Amino acid sequence: MRIFVCIKVVPDPERASEITLDPQTKTVRREGIPLVINPMDKNALEAALQVRAQQGGEVTVVSMGPPSVEEVLRQSLALGADRVALLCDRCLAGADTLATARTLAAGIEKLGGADLVFCGAESADGGTAQVGPQVAALLGMAHAVYATAFSLRDGIAEVTVKTEDGEKVLQGGLPLLVTVSREINQPRGIRFSEIVKARKKPFNVFTAADLSLAETCIGEQGSPTRIAGIADAKMERRGEILEGEPEEAVAKLMTILRREGAI
Ligand SMILES: Cc1cc2nc3c(=O)[nH]c(=O)nc-3n(C[C@H](O)[C@H](O)[C@H](O)COP(=O)(O)OP(=O)(O)OC[C@H]3O[C@@H](n4cnc5c(N)ncnc54)[C@H](O)[C@@H]3O)c2cc1C
């Protein structure tokens, strides 16, 4: 079983209040903020390790990022992944979600293709939730998003996904890409014995040329998204206490909901 996990290295979400935006370049200033594995990608890795334990196979982590993410990515080897592929090249910088997905899909193909791909449902910094489905479309495989449970029996996957109305259970064959929610599992911690083993596992770096990717479809050049402007979000919410007996308070609430067009 060829299992891939897409892992994004992000600024520590616990330190989110320290992240600022550069109004000139319209990019995120990440300097000085420690990097971590995107939290939902730890759940994605855990899901992959559980499938490998039941079905056998190999778990490959693939990530697009600058050289500075290497140390953090190596943690995935200590958590149990078999190998890491870091897709790293100056010309990949400035990628939007489509250019990111093209790069990740090319990385997966370069490494022999996948039966199963796990991603986080969304990243802690960009948070568009677009990359997983885009990778699936580029690889020509079915996908399920925001999974809260996953199992695989006789080549048929059963995935429980969150929907706006609750949950839905989907079934399908492989190949398949699944993006996972936090609820899907409890990621394991790093064991000392695994840190020692991790040192001997392959950590390969691939450039855009290695992936046979033209500069026009990757990085800033290959990104159709343009950031027109950036602004700090203003929090203008205010609380309102509706006084009176319950019936009276409910009547006031209904008036407000109608006035605001909510009902
Ligand atoms: C014009 C433009 C320029 C940008 N320039 C930069 C830049 O220079 N540097 C920069 O860091 N960001 C840049 N970004 C942001 C970058 O596009 C997104 O961070 C990236 O495409 C992933 O999108 P997301 O964070 O919304 O991922 P989501 O779709 O929310 O992520 C879902 C899942 O996809 C996988 N995934 C996402 N990104 C990666 C990755 N890189 N490697 C492996 N798996 C991944 C993970 O499993 C993740 O949990 C830019 C965005 C735009 C629009």
Tab-separated table of C-alpha atoms and ligand atoms in Angstrom:
chain	number	residue	atom	x	y	z
A	1	MET	CA	0.000	0.000	0.000
A	2	ARG	CA	1.507	3.338	-1.077
A	3	ILE	CA	0.349	5.856	1.518
A	4	PHE	CA	1.243	9.563	1.343
A	5	VAL	CA	0.723	12.296	3.916
A	6	CYS	CA	0.902	15.978	2.939
A	7	ILE	CA	2.419	17.911	5.807
A	8	LYS	CA	2.652	21.691	5.925
A	9	VAL	CA	5.044	23.306	8.397
A	10	VAL	CA	3.386	26.388	9.890
A	11	PRO	CA	4.162	29.090	12.467
A	12	ASP	CA	3.089	27.756	15.895
A	13	PRO	CA	-0.676	28.506	16.151
A	14	GLU	CA	-0.201	28.966	19.916
A	15	ARG	CA	1.788	32.097	19.012
A	16	ALA	CA	-0.733	33.337	16.425
A	17	SER	CA	-1.075	36.720	18.151
A	18	GLU	CA	2.563	37.472	17.223
A	19	ILE	CA	2.008	36.934	13.483
A	20	THR	CA	1.761	40.193	11.529
A	21	LEU	CA	1.233	41.123	7.891
A	22	ASP	CA	3.722	43.068	5.793
A	23	PRO	CA	1.670	45.817	4.062
A	24	GLN	CA	4.350	46.279	1.363
A	25	THR	CA	4.771	42.681	0.218
A	26	LYS	CA	1.259	41.640	1.410
A	27	THR	CA	2.759	38.508	2.949
A	28	VAL	CA	2.803	37.040	6.432
A	29	ARG	CA	5.762	37.966	8.668
A	30	ARG	CA	6.832	34.693	10.261
A	31	GLU	CA	10.259	35.710	11.619
A	32	GLY	CA	10.911	34.716	15.220
A	33	ILE	CA	7.875	32.445	15.488
A	34	PRO	CA	8.732	28.770	16.049
A	35	LEU	CA	7.642	26.358	13.313
A	36	VAL	CA	5.561	23.246	13.974
A	37	ILE	CA	3.794	20.513	11.997
A	38	ASN	CA	0.334	21.838	11.075
A	39	PRO	CA	-1.833	20.324	13.875
A	40	MET	CA	-4.346	18.571	11.572
A	41	ASP	CA	-1.448	17.094	9.579
A	42	LYS	CA	-0.441	15.200	12.738
A	43	ASN	CA	-3.914	13.627	12.629
A	44	ALA	CA	-3.359	12.862	8.926
A	45	LEU	CA	-0.050	11.150	9.751
A	46	GLU	CA	-1.667	9.187	12.578
A	47	ALA	CA	-4.416	7.978	10.212
A	48	ALA	CA	-1.755	6.860	7.714
A	49	LEU	CA	0.252	5.014	10.389
A	50	GLN	CA	-2.893	3.198	11.544
A	51	VAL	CA	-3.652	2.053	7.967
A	52	ARG	CA	-0.046	0.848	7.553
A	53	ALA	CA	-0.307	-1.105	10.822
A	54	GLN	CA	-3.377	-2.961	9.482
A	55	GLN	CA	-2.606	-3.276	5.777
A	56	GLY	CA	1.183	-2.981	5.511
A	57	GLY	CA	2.894	-0.662	3.055
A	58	GLU	CA	4.931	2.496	3.263
A	59	VAL	CA	4.108	5.956	4.610
A	60	THR	CA	5.748	8.835	2.728
A	61	VAL	CA	5.504	12.418	3.937
A	62	VAL	CA	5.558	15.063	1.240
A	63	SER	CA	5.907	18.759	1.972
A	64	MET	CA	6.531	21.952	0.016
A	65	GLY	CA	8.527	24.504	1.935
A	66	PRO	CA	11.838	26.310	2.415
A	67	PRO	CA	14.989	24.583	3.805
A	68	SER	CA	14.146	25.891	7.311
A	69	VAL	CA	11.300	23.349	7.662
A	70	GLU	CA	13.634	20.323	7.576
A	71	GLU	CA	14.130	19.982	11.328
A	72	VAL	CA	10.375	20.091	11.987
A	73	LEU	CA	9.624	17.641	9.157
A	74	ARG	CA	12.109	15.161	10.602
A	75	GLN	CA	9.713	14.800	13.554
A	76	SER	CA	7.377	12.926	11.194
A	77	LEU	CA	10.082	10.257	10.778
A	78	ALA	CA	10.355	9.948	14.561
A	79	LEU	CA	6.567	9.633	14.713
A	80	GLY	CA	6.755	6.613	12.384
A	81	ALA	CA	6.760	7.791	8.742
A	82	ASP	CA	9.079	5.739	6.493
A	83	ARG	CA	10.493	8.607	4.435
A	84	VAL	CA	10.156	12.324	3.782
A	85	ALA	CA	10.239	14.206	0.485
A	86	LEU	CA	10.762	17.949	0.836
A	87	LEU	CA	9.885	19.872	-2.331
A	88	CYS	CA	12.128	22.863	-2.012
A	89	ASP	CA	13.179	25.411	-4.576
A	90	ARG	CA	13.364	29.211	-4.775
A	91	CYS	CA	10.989	29.178	-7.724
A	92	LEU	CA	8.273	27.526	-5.581
A	93	ALA	CA	8.043	30.640	-3.345
A	94	GLY	CA	4.880	32.712	-3.522
A	95	ALA	CA	2.719	29.721	-4.494
A	96	ASP	CA	-1.046	30.001	-4.051
A	97	THR	CA	-3.127	26.912	-3.314
A	98	LEU	CA	-3.232	25.757	-6.958
A	99	ALA	CA	0.526	26.061	-7.475
A	100	THR	CA	1.046	24.330	-4.101
A	101	ALA	CA	-1.250	21.479	-5.137
A	102	ARG	CA	0.473	21.110	-8.514
A	103	THR	CA	3.818	20.804	-6.737
A	104	LEU	CA	2.567	18.263	-4.182
A	105	ALA	CA	0.830	16.181	-6.877
A	106	ALA	CA	4.042	16.158	-8.949
A	107	GLY	CA	5.995	15.068	-5.849
A	108	ILE	CA	3.601	12.170	-5.233
A	109	GLU	CA	3.829	11.088	-8.873
A	110	LYS	CA	7.626	11.380	-8.832
A	111	LEU	CA	7.696	8.979	-5.882
A	112	GLY	CA	5.674	6.327	-7.696
A	113	GLY	CA	2.078	7.457	-7.151
A	114	ALA	CA	-0.311	6.805	-4.272
A	115	ASP	CA	-3.054	4.382	-3.308
A	116	LEU	CA	-4.082	6.583	-0.413
A	117	VAL	CA	-3.271	10.222	0.408
A	118	PHE	CA	-4.033	11.878	3.745
A	119	CYS	CA	-4.014	15.653	4.242
A	120	GLY	CA	-5.134	17.897	7.054
A	121	ALA	CA	-8.554	19.398	6.323
A	122	GLU	CA	-7.061	22.879	6.648
A	123	SER	CA	-3.836	24.574	7.625
A	124	ALA	CA	-3.523	26.678	10.764
A	125	ASP	CA	-2.129	29.663	8.840
A	126	GLY	CA	-3.667	29.786	5.322
A	127	GLY	CA	-6.725	27.740	6.232
A	128	THR	CA	-8.351	27.694	2.782
A	129	ALA	CA	-8.978	23.897	2.869
A	130	GLN	CA	-8.388	23.905	-0.908
A	131	VAL	CA	-5.074	22.071	-1.236
A	132	GLY	CA	-6.308	18.516	-0.485
A	133	PRO	CA	-9.163	18.518	-3.037
A	134	GLN	CA	-6.915	20.206	-5.619
A	135	VAL	CA	-4.224	17.531	-5.199
A	136	ALA	CA	-6.906	14.837	-5.613
A	137	ALA	CA	-8.212	16.457	-8.817
A	138	LEU	CA	-4.698	16.746	-10.241
A	139	LEU	CA	-3.960	13.090	-9.437
A	140	GLY	CA	-7.333	12.044	-10.869
A	141	MET	CA	-8.505	10.408	-7.650
A	142	ALA	CA	-11.690	10.645	-5.601
A	143	HIS	CA	-11.579	12.596	-2.343
A	144	ALA	CA	-13.451	12.965	0.937
A	145	VAL	CA	-13.026	16.043	3.151
A	146	TYR	CA	-13.223	16.773	6.907
A	147	ALA	CA	-13.112	13.072	7.831
A	148	THR	CA	-13.900	12.176	11.436
A	149	ALA	CA	-13.484	8.407	10.975
A	150	PHE	CA	-11.726	6.183	8.433
A	151	SER	CA	-11.468	2.452	7.884
A	152	LEU	CA	-10.299	0.262	5.013
A	153	ARG	CA	-11.466	-3.303	4.449
A	154	ASP	CA	-10.989	-5.473	1.317
A	155	GLY	CA	-9.894	-2.419	-0.662
A	156	ILE	CA	-13.037	-0.440	0.199
A	157	ALA	CA	-12.656	2.692	2.321
A	158	GLU	CA	-15.406	3.879	4.647
A	159	VAL	CA	-15.098	7.542	5.592
A	160	THR	CA	-17.295	9.502	7.971
A	161	VAL	CA	-17.237	13.192	7.025
A	162	LYS	CA	-18.556	16.328	8.703
A	163	THR	CA	-21.254	18.111	6.740
A	164	GLU	CA	-23.261	21.269	7.416
A	165	ASP	CA	-26.123	19.096	8.683
A	166	GLY	CA	-24.094	16.666	10.772
A	167	GLU	CA	-22.230	13.655	9.437
A	168	LYS	CA	-22.326	11.436	6.381
A	169	VAL	CA	-20.753	8.000	5.756
A	170	LEU	CA	-19.114	7.535	2.347
A	171	GLN	CA	-17.726	4.367	0.783
A	172	GLY	CA	-15.379	3.983	-2.137
A	173	GLY	CA	-12.400	2.177	-3.598
A	174	LEU	CA	-8.809	3.287	-3.947
A	175	PRO	CA	-7.016	5.430	-4.990
A	176	LEU	CA	-8.458	8.005	-2.616
A	177	LEU	CA	-7.460	11.267	-0.936
A	178	VAL	CA	-8.881	12.017	2.506
A	179	THR	CA	-8.585	15.295	4.398
A	180	VAL	CA	-8.931	14.778	8.135
A	181	SER	CA	-10.405	16.733	11.053
A	182	ARG	CA	-8.956	16.853	14.555
A	183	GLU	CA	-11.661	14.448	15.819
A	184	ILE	CA	-10.454	11.521	13.669
A	185	ASN	CA	-7.830	10.306	16.132
A	186	GLN	CA	-5.393	11.185	18.894
A	187	PRO	CA	-1.932	11.606	17.315
A	188	ARG	CA	0.789	9.570	19.012
A	189	GLY	CA	3.755	11.174	20.751
A	190	ILE	CA	7.402	10.661	19.788
A	191	ARG	CA	9.114	7.662	21.461
A	192	PHE	CA	12.855	7.718	22.156
A	193	SER	CA	13.437	4.450	20.250
A	194	GLU	CA	11.832	6.024	17.156
A	195	ILE	CA	14.128	9.085	17.317
A	196	VAL	CA	17.115	6.759	16.970
A	197	LYS	CA	15.508	4.851	14.052
A	198	ALA	CA	14.496	8.117	12.359
A	199	ARG	CA	18.138	9.090	11.839
A	200	LYS	CA	18.525	6.254	9.335
A	201	LYS	CA	15.328	6.928	7.374
A	202	PRO	CA	15.502	8.701	3.984
A	203	PHE	CA	14.954	12.455	3.866
A	204	ASN	CA	15.105	13.563	0.209
A	205	VAL	CA	14.943	17.064	-1.203
A	206	PHE	CA	13.529	17.588	-4.699
A	207	THR	CA	13.818	20.731	-6.812
A	208	ALA	CA	11.314	21.930	-9.420
A	209	ALA	CA	13.598	20.480	-12.120
A	210	ASP	CA	13.558	17.069	-10.370
A	211	LEU	CA	9.758	17.209	-10.565
A	212	SER	CA	9.823	18.291	-14.241
A	213	LEU	CA	7.684	21.306	-13.360
A	214	ALA	CA	7.753	24.341	-15.645
A	215	GLU	CA	8.199	27.659	-13.807
A	216	THR	CA	5.004	28.962	-15.412
A	217	CYS	CA	2.829	26.550	-13.391
A	218	ILE	CA	4.489	26.790	-9.971
A	219	GLY	CA	5.437	29.425	-7.400
A	220	GLU	CA	4.327	33.023	-7.865
A	221	GLN	CA	4.396	32.769	-11.674
A	222	GLY	CA	2.037	29.808	-11.689
A	223	SER	CA	-0.390	31.298	-9.143
A	224	PRO	CA	-3.595	32.803	-10.529
A	225	THR	CA	-4.492	34.298	-7.123
A	226	ARG	CA	-3.568	37.947	-6.599
A	227	ILE	CA	-3.726	39.654	-3.214
A	228	ALA	CA	-5.363	43.015	-3.966
A	229	GLY	CA	-4.986	44.346	-0.429
A	230	ILE	CA	-4.741	43.364	3.200
A	231	ALA	CA	-6.431	44.820	6.269
A	232	ASP	CA	-6.721	43.972	9.943
A	233	ALA	CA	-10.077	42.392	10.736
A	234	LYS	CA	-12.135	44.675	12.995
A	235	MET	CA	-13.984	42.855	15.736
A	236	GLU	CA	-17.194	44.823	16.113
A	237	ARG	CA	-19.307	42.219	17.853
A	238	ARG	CA	-21.250	43.276	20.898
A	239	GLY	CA	-23.360	41.376	23.347
A	240	GLU	CA	-26.916	42.330	24.198
A	241	ILE	CA	-28.839	41.069	27.222
A	242	LEU	CA	-32.560	40.653	26.636
A	243	GLU	CA	-34.278	41.458	29.942
A	244	GLY	CA	-37.664	40.284	31.147
A	245	GLU	CA	-39.657	37.068	31.499
A	246	PRO	CA	-38.714	34.236	29.050
A	247	GLU	CA	-41.736	34.908	26.766
A	248	GLU	CA	-40.906	38.605	26.659
A	249	ALA	CA	-37.185	37.923	25.979
A	250	VAL	CA	-38.041	35.438	23.199
A	251	ALA	CA	-40.366	38.001	21.564
A	252	LYS	CA	-37.527	40.570	21.651
A	253	LEU	CA	-35.126	37.991	20.204
A	254	MET	CA	-37.537	37.174	17.343
A	255	THR	CA	-37.854	40.891	16.536
A	256	ILE	CA	-34.053	41.227	16.368
A	257	LEU	CA	-33.641	38.090	14.225
A	258	ARG	CA	-36.300	39.366	11.770
A	259	ARG	CA	-34.735	42.843	11.689
A	260	GLU	CA	-31.297	41.345	10.893
A	261	GLY	CA	-32.783	39.099	8.183
A	262	ALA	CA	-31.765	35.886	9.994
A	263	ILE	CA	-35.297	34.430	9.746
B	1	LIG	C1	-0.499	35.089	-4.131
B	1	LIG	C2	-0.115	34.227	-2.955
B	1	LIG	C3	1.218	34.171	-2.557
B	1	LIG	C4	1.587	33.362	-1.483
B	1	LIG	N1	2.904	33.293	-1.136
B	1	LIG	C5	3.280	32.486	-0.117
B	1	LIG	C6	4.646	32.367	0.262
B	1	LIG	O1	5.528	32.982	-0.337
B	1	LIG	N2	4.987	31.543	1.308
B	1	LIG	C7	4.009	30.828	1.953
B	1	LIG	O2	4.338	30.073	2.876
B	1	LIG	N3	2.712	30.913	1.626
B	1	LIG	C8	2.328	31.736	0.606
B	1	LIG	N4	1.012	31.825	0.269
B	1	LIG	C9	0.085	31.005	0.981
B	1	LIG	C10	0.046	29.672	0.306
B	1	LIG	O3	-0.633	29.775	-0.917
B	1	LIG	C11	-0.741	28.695	1.134
B	1	LIG	O4	-0.183	28.628	2.412
B	1	LIG	C12	-0.647	27.312	0.543
B	1	LIG	O5	-1.039	27.335	-0.803
B	1	LIG	C13	-1.504	26.345	1.266
B	1	LIG	O6	-2.792	26.849	1.380
B	1	LIG	P1	-3.502	26.739	2.768
B	1	LIG	O7	-2.529	27.120	3.821
B	1	LIG	O8	-4.786	27.478	2.680
B	1	LIG	O9	-3.726	25.169	2.870
B	1	LIG	P2	-5.046	24.339	3.154
B	1	LIG	O10	-5.707	24.033	1.871
B	1	LIG	O11	-5.856	24.941	4.250
B	1	LIG	O12	-4.289	23.038	3.692
B	1	LIG	C14	-4.934	21.779	3.750
B	1	LIG	C15	-3.891	20.703	3.804
B	1	LIG	O13	-3.152	20.663	2.595
B	1	LIG	C16	-1.821	20.235	2.865
B	1	LIG	N5	-0.893	21.304	2.539
B	1	LIG	C17	-1.122	22.625	2.348
B	1	LIG	N6	0.020	23.283	2.047
B	1	LIG	C18	1.001	22.348	2.043
B	1	LIG	C19	2.385	22.383	1.828
B	1	LIG	N7	3.031	23.523	1.531
B	1	LIG	N8	3.090	21.230	1.908
B	1	LIG	C20	2.466	20.060	2.195
B	1	LIG	N9	1.148	19.962	2.431
B	1	LIG	C21	0.424	21.084	2.355
B	1	LIG	C22	-1.765	19.911	4.356
B	1	LIG	O14	-2.118	18.563	4.543
B	1	LIG	C23	-2.855	20.831	4.900
B	1	LIG	O15	-3.351	20.420	6.145
B	1	LIG	C24	0.613	32.636	-0.780
B	1	LIG	C25	-0.733	32.740	-1.165
B	1	LIG	C26	-1.101	33.523	-2.238
B	1	LIG	C27	-2.545	33.602	-2.606
